[in-house]
Short mmCIF file of C-alpha atoms in Angstrom, two decimals:
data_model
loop_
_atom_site.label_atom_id
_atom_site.label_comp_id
_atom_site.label_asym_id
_atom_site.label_seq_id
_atom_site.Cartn_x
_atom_site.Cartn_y
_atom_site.Cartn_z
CA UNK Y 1 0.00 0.00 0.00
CA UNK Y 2 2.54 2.75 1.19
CA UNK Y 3 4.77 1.59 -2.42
CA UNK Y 4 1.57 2.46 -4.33
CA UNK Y 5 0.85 6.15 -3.10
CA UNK Y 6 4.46 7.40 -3.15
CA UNK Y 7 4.57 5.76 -7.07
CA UNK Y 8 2.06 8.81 -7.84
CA UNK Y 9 3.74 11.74 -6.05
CA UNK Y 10 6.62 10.74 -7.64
CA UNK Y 11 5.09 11.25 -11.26
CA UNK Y 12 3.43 14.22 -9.57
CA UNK Y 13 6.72 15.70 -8.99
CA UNK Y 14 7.99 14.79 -12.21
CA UNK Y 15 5.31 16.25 -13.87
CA UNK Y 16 5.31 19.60 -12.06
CA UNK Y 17 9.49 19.57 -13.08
CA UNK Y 18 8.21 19.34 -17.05
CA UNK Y 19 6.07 21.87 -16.29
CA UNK Y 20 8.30 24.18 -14.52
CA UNK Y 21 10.72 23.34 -17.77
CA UNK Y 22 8.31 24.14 -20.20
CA UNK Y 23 7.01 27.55 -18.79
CA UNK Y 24 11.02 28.26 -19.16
CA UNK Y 25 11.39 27.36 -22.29
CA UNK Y 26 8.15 29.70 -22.66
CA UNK Y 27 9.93 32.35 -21.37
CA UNK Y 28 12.99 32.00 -22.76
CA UNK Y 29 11.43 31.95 -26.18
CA UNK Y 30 9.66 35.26 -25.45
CA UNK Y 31 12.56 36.80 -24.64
CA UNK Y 32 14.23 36.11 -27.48
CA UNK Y 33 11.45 36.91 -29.51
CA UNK Y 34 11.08 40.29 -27.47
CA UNK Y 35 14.95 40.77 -28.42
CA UNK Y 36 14.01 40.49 -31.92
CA UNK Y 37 13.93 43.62 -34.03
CA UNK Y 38 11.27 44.04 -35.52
CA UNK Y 39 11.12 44.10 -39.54
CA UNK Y 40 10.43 47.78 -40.02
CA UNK Y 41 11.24 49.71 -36.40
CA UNK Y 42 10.63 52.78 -38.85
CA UNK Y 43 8.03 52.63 -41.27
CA UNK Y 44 6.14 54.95 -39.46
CA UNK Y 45 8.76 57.51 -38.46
CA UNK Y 46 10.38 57.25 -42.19
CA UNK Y 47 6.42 58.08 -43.32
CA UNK Y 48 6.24 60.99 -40.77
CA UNK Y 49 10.19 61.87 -41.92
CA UNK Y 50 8.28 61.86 -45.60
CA UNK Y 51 5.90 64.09 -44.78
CA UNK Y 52 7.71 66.71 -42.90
CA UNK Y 53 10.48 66.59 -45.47
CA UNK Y 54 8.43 66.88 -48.63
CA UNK Y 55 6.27 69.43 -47.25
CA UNK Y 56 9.45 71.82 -47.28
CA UNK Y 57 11.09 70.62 -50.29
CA UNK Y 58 9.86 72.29 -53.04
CA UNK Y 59 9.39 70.71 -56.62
CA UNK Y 60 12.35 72.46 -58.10
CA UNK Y 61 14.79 70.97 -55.46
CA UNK Y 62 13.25 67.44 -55.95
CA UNK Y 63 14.08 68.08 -59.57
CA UNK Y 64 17.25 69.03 -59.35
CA UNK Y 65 18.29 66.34 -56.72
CA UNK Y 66 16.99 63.54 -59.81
CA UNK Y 67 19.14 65.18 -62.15
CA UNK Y 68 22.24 65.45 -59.72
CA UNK Y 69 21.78 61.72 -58.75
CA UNK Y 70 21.48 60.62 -62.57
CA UNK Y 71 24.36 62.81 -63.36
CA UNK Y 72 26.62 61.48 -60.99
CA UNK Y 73 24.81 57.63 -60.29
CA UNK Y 74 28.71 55.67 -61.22
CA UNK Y 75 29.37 57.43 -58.20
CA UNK Y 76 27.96 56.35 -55.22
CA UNK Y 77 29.40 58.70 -52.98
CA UNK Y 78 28.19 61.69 -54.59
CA UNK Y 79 24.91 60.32 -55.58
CA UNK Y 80 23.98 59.85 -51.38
CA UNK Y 81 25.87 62.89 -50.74
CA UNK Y 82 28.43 61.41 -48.14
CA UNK Y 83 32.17 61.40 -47.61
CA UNK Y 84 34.47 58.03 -47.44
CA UNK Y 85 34.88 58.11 -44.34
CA UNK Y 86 31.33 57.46 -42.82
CA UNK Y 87 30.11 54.75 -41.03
CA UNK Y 88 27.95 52.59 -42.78
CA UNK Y 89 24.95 54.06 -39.83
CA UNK Y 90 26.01 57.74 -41.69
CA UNK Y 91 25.33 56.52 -45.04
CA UNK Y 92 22.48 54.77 -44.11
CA UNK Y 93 21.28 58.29 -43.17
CA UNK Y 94 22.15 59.81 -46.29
CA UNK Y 95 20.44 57.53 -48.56
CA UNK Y 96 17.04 58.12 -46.45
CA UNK Y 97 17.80 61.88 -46.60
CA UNK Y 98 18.50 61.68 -50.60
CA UNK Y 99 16.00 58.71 -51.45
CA UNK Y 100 13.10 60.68 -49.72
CA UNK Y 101 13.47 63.63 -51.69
CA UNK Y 102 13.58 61.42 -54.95
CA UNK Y 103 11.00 58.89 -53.76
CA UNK Y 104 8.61 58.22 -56.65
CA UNK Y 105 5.01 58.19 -54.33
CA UNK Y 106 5.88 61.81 -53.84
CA UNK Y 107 8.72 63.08 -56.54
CA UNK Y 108 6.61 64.42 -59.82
CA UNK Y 109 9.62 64.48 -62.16
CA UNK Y 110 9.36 61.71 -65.01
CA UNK Y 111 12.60 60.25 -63.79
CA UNK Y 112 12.24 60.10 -60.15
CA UNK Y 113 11.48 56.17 -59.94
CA UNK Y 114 14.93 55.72 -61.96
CA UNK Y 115 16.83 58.33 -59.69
CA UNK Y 116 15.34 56.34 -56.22
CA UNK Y 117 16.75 52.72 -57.73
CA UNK Y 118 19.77 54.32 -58.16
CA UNK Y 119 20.16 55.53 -54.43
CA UNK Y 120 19.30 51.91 -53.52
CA UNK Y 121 21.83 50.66 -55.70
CA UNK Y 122 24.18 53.25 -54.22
CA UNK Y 123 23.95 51.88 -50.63
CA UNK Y 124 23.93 48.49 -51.50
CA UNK Y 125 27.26 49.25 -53.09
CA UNK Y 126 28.63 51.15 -50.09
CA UNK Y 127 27.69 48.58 -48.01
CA UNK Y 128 29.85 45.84 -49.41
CA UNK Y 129 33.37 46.25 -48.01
CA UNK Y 130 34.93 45.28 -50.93
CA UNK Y 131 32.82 47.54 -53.30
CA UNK Y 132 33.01 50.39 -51.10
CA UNK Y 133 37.04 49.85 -50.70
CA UNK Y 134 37.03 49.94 -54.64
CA UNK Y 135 35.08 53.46 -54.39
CA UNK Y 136 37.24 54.35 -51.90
CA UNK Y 137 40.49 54.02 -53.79
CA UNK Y 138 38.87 55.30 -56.89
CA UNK Y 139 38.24 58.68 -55.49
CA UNK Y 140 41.28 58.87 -53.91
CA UNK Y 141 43.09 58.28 -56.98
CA UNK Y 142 40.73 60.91 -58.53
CA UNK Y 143 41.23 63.84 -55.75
CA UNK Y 144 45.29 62.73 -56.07
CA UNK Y 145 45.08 63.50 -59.72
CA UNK Y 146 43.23 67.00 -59.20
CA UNK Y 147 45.28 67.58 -56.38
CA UNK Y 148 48.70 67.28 -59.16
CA UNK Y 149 46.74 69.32 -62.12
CA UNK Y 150 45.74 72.28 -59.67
CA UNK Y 151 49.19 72.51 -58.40
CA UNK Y 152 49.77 72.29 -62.30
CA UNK Y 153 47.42 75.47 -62.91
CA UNK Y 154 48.65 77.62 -60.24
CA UNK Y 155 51.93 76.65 -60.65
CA UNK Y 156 51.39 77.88 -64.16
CA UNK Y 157 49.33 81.17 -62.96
CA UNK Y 158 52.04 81.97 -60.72
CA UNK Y 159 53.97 81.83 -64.19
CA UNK Y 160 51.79 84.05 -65.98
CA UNK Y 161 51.28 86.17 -63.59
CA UNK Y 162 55.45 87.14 -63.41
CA UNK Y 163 55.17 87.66 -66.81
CA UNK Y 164 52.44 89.83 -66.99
CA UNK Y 165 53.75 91.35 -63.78
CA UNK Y 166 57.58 91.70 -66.39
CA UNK Y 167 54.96 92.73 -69.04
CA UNK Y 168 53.49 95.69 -66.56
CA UNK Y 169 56.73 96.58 -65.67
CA UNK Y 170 58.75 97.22 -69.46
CA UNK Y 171 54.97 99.00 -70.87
CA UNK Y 172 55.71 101.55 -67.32
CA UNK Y 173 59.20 101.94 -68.00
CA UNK Y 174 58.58 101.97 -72.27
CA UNK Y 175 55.77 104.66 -71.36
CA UNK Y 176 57.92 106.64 -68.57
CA UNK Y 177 60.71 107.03 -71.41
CA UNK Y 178 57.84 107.97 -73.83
CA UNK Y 179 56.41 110.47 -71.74
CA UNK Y 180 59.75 111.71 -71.32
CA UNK Y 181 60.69 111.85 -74.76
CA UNK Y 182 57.00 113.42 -75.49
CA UNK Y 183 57.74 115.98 -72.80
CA UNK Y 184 61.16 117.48 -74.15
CA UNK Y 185 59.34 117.83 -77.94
CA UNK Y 186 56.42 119.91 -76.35
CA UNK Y 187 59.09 122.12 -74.11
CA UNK Y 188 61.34 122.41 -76.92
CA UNK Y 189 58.31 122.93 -79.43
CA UNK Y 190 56.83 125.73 -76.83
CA UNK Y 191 59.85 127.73 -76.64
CA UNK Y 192 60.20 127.75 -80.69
CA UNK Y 193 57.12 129.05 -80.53
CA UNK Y 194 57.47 131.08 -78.09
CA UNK Y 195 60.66 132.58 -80.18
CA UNK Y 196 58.60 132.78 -83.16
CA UNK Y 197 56.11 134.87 -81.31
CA UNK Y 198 58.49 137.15 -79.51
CA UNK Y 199 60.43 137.36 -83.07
CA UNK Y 200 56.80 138.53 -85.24
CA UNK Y 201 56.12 140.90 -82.36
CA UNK Y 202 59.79 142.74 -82.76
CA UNK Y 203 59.36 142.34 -86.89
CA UNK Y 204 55.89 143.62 -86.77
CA UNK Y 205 56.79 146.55 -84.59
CA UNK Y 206 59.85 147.29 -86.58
CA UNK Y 207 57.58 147.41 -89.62
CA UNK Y 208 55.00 149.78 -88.12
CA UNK Y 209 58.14 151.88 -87.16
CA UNK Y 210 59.75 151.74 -90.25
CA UNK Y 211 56.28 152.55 -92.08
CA UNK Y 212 55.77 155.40 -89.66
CA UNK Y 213 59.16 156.64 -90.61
CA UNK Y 214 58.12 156.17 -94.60
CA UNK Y 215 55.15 157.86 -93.75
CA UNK Y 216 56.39 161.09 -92.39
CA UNK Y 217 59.24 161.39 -94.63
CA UNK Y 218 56.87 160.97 -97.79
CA UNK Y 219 54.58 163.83 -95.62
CA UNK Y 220 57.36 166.26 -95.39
CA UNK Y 221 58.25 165.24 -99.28
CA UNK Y 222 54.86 166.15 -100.29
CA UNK Y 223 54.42 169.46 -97.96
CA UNK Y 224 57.89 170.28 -99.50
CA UNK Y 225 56.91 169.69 -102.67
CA UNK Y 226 53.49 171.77 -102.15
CA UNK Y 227 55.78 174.47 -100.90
CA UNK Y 228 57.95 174.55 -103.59
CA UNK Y 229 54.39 174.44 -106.13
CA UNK Y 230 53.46 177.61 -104.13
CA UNK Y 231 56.99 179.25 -104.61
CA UNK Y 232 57.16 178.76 -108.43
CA UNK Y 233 53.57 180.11 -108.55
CA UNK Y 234 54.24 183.15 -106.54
CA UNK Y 235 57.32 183.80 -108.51
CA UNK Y 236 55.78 183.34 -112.05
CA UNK Y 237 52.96 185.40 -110.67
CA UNK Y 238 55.26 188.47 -109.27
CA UNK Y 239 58.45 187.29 -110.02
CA UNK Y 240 60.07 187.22 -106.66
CA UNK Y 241 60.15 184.02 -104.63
CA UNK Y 242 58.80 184.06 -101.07
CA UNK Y 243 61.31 182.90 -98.54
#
């Protein structure tokens, strides 16, 4: 009798351990369900995000952000608008910022649909290390090589500019000579004329002299001649002649 009632606690117990086992498992699985992410944490905040953003984005930015992205889409860089050396969380952040302003539900311009798969494309790229090391050394390469040609240009402004600066410098000297040279023909030229001037006045003066001179000597040659008329006609007339 006792062997037969402790046979049942015994299965009791046992079956109050599998149950104690299974609400644990219960738990645990919760847990690690609760742990889970869920599949889209921000659908709702990207369609608030959407909202906000397109509601101060005018249609000519959206435009020009679909033209900039198919411009530019080899490059995935520029076409989410981040540097190389963002995390993959920053460029994450800059494709939502870029893709919202091109997203097709919203974006009016013919293209838009073609401008949002590119963005996608774009961050699938930079997040593959081995793409995004490719990018990387690619625009390196690129800024290395614009880096060498502007040194180039200003090496060769800095070249042009001496000789304009040479250039600038023989035209003030060439012109300083010139205006020198310019200067002693107009001083020289003045005082000729001046010469000439002073030279008429004495000629012209002399003449006026000279013909005042004529001018009273043919006056006393024509009263002396009227006197002498007089004296022949007072002689013929009484035959004496006045004195």
């Amino acid at each position: 009798m006792p062997s037969a009632k402790a046979e049942p606690a015994g299965d009791a117990a046992k079956d109050k351990d599998q149950g104690k086992a299974t609400d644990e498992s219960d738990v645990k699985v919760k847990e690690e369900k609760k742990e889970e992410p869920p599949e889209e944490p921000l659908a709702e905040a990207d369609l608030e995000l959407l909202s906000e953003f397109f509601s101060e984005t005018s249609d000519l930015e959206r435009k020009q952000q679909v033209e900039r992205i198919l411009k530019y889409k080899l490059n995935p860089f520029e076409v989410l608008q981040v540097r190389v050396d963002m995390t993959v969380e920053e460029i994450k952040m800059g494709y939502r910022r870029v893709s919202l302003m091109v997203h097709p539900d919203k974006c009016k311009h013919p293209r838009a649909e073609e401008a949002f798969e590119a963005c996608k494309k774009a961050l699938a790229e930079l997040e593959d290390a081995d793409k995004r090391k490719f990018y990387v050394e690619v625009m390196d390469a690129a800024r290395q090589e614009a880096e060498r040609e502007l040194k180039k240009r200003k090496r060769q402004e800095r070249e042009e500019a001496a000789a304009r600066k040479k250039v600038r410098e023989f035209a003030l000297r060439h012109s300083s000579d010139k205006i020198f040279q310019l200067e002693k023909r107009r001083s020289h030229a003045e005082k000729v004329f001046i010469a000439n001037e002073k030279r008429d006045k004495e000629s012209l003066a002399k003449l006026k002299q000279e013909t005042k001179v004529q001018e009273n000597v043919a006056k006393d040659w024509d009263e002396a001649r009227l006197n002498r008329i007089d004296s022949w006609r007072e002689f013929t007339q009484s035959g004496k002649v006045s004195l």
